[in-house]
Coordinates of N, CA and C in Angstrom, one line a residue:
X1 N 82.4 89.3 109.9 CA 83.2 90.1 109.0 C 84.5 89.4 108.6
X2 N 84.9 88.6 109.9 CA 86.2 87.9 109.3 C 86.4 86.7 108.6
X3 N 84.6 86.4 108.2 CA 85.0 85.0 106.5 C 85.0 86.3 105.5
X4 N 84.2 87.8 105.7 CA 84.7 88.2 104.3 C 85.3 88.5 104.0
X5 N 86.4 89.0 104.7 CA 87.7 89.5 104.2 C 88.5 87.9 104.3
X6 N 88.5 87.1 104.5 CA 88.8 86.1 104.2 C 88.6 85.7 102.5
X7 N 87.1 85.6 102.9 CA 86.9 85.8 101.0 C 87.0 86.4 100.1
X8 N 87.2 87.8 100.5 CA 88.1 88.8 100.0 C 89.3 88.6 99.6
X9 N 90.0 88.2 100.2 CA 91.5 87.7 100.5 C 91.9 86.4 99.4
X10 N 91.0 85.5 99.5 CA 91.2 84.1 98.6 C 90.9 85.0 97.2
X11 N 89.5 85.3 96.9 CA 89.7 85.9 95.5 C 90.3 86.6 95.0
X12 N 90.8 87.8 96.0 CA 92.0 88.1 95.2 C 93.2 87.8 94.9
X13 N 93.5 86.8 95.7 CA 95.0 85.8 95.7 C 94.4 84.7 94.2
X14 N 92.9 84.5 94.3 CA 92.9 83.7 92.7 C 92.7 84.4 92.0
X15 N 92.6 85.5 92.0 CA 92.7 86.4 90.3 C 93.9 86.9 89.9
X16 N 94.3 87.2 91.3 CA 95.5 88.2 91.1 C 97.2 87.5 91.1
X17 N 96.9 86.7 92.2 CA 98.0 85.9 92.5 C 98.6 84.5 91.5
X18 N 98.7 85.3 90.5 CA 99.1 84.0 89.9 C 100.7 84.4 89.6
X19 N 101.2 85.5 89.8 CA 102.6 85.9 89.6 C 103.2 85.9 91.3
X20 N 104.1 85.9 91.5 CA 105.0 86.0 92.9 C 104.9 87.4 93.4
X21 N 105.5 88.2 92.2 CA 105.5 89.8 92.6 C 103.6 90.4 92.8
X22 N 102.4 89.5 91.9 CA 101.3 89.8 92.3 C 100.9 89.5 93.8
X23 N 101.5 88.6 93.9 CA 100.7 87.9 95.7 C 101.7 89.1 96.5
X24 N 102.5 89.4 96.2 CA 103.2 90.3 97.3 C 102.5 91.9 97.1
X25 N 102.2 92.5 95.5 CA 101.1 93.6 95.8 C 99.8 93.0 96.8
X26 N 99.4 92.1 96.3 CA 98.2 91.9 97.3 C 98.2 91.7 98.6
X27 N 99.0 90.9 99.0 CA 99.3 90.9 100.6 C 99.7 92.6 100.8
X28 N 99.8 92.9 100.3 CA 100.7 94.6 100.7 C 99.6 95.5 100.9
X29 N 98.5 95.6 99.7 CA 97.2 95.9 99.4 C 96.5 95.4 100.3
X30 N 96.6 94.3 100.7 CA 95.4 94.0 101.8 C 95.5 94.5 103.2
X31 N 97.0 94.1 103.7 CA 97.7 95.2 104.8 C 97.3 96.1 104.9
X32 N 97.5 97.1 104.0 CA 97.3 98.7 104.2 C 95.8 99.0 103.9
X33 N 95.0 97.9 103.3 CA 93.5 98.4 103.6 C 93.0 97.4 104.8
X34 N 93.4 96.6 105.9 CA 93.3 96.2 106.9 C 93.9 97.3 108.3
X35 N 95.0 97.7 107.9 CA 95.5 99.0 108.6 C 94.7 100.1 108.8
X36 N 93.9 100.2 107.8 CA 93.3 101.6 108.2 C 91.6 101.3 108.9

């Protein structure tokens, strides 16, 4: 389970991550759905 949230993680950092303030919703977003 932990390459897919890995790969989870990479794809959304390349779709999403192309702004500073997006990589920090996503790190934030990924947090809080790793948290629960």
């Amino acid at each position: 389970m932990m390459i897919f949230k890995a790969y989870l993680l990479l794809k959304m950092h390349y779709v999403i991550g192309k702004n500073i303030e997006s990589e920090t919703t996503v790190y934030y977003a990924y947090n809080r759905l790793h948290a629960t």
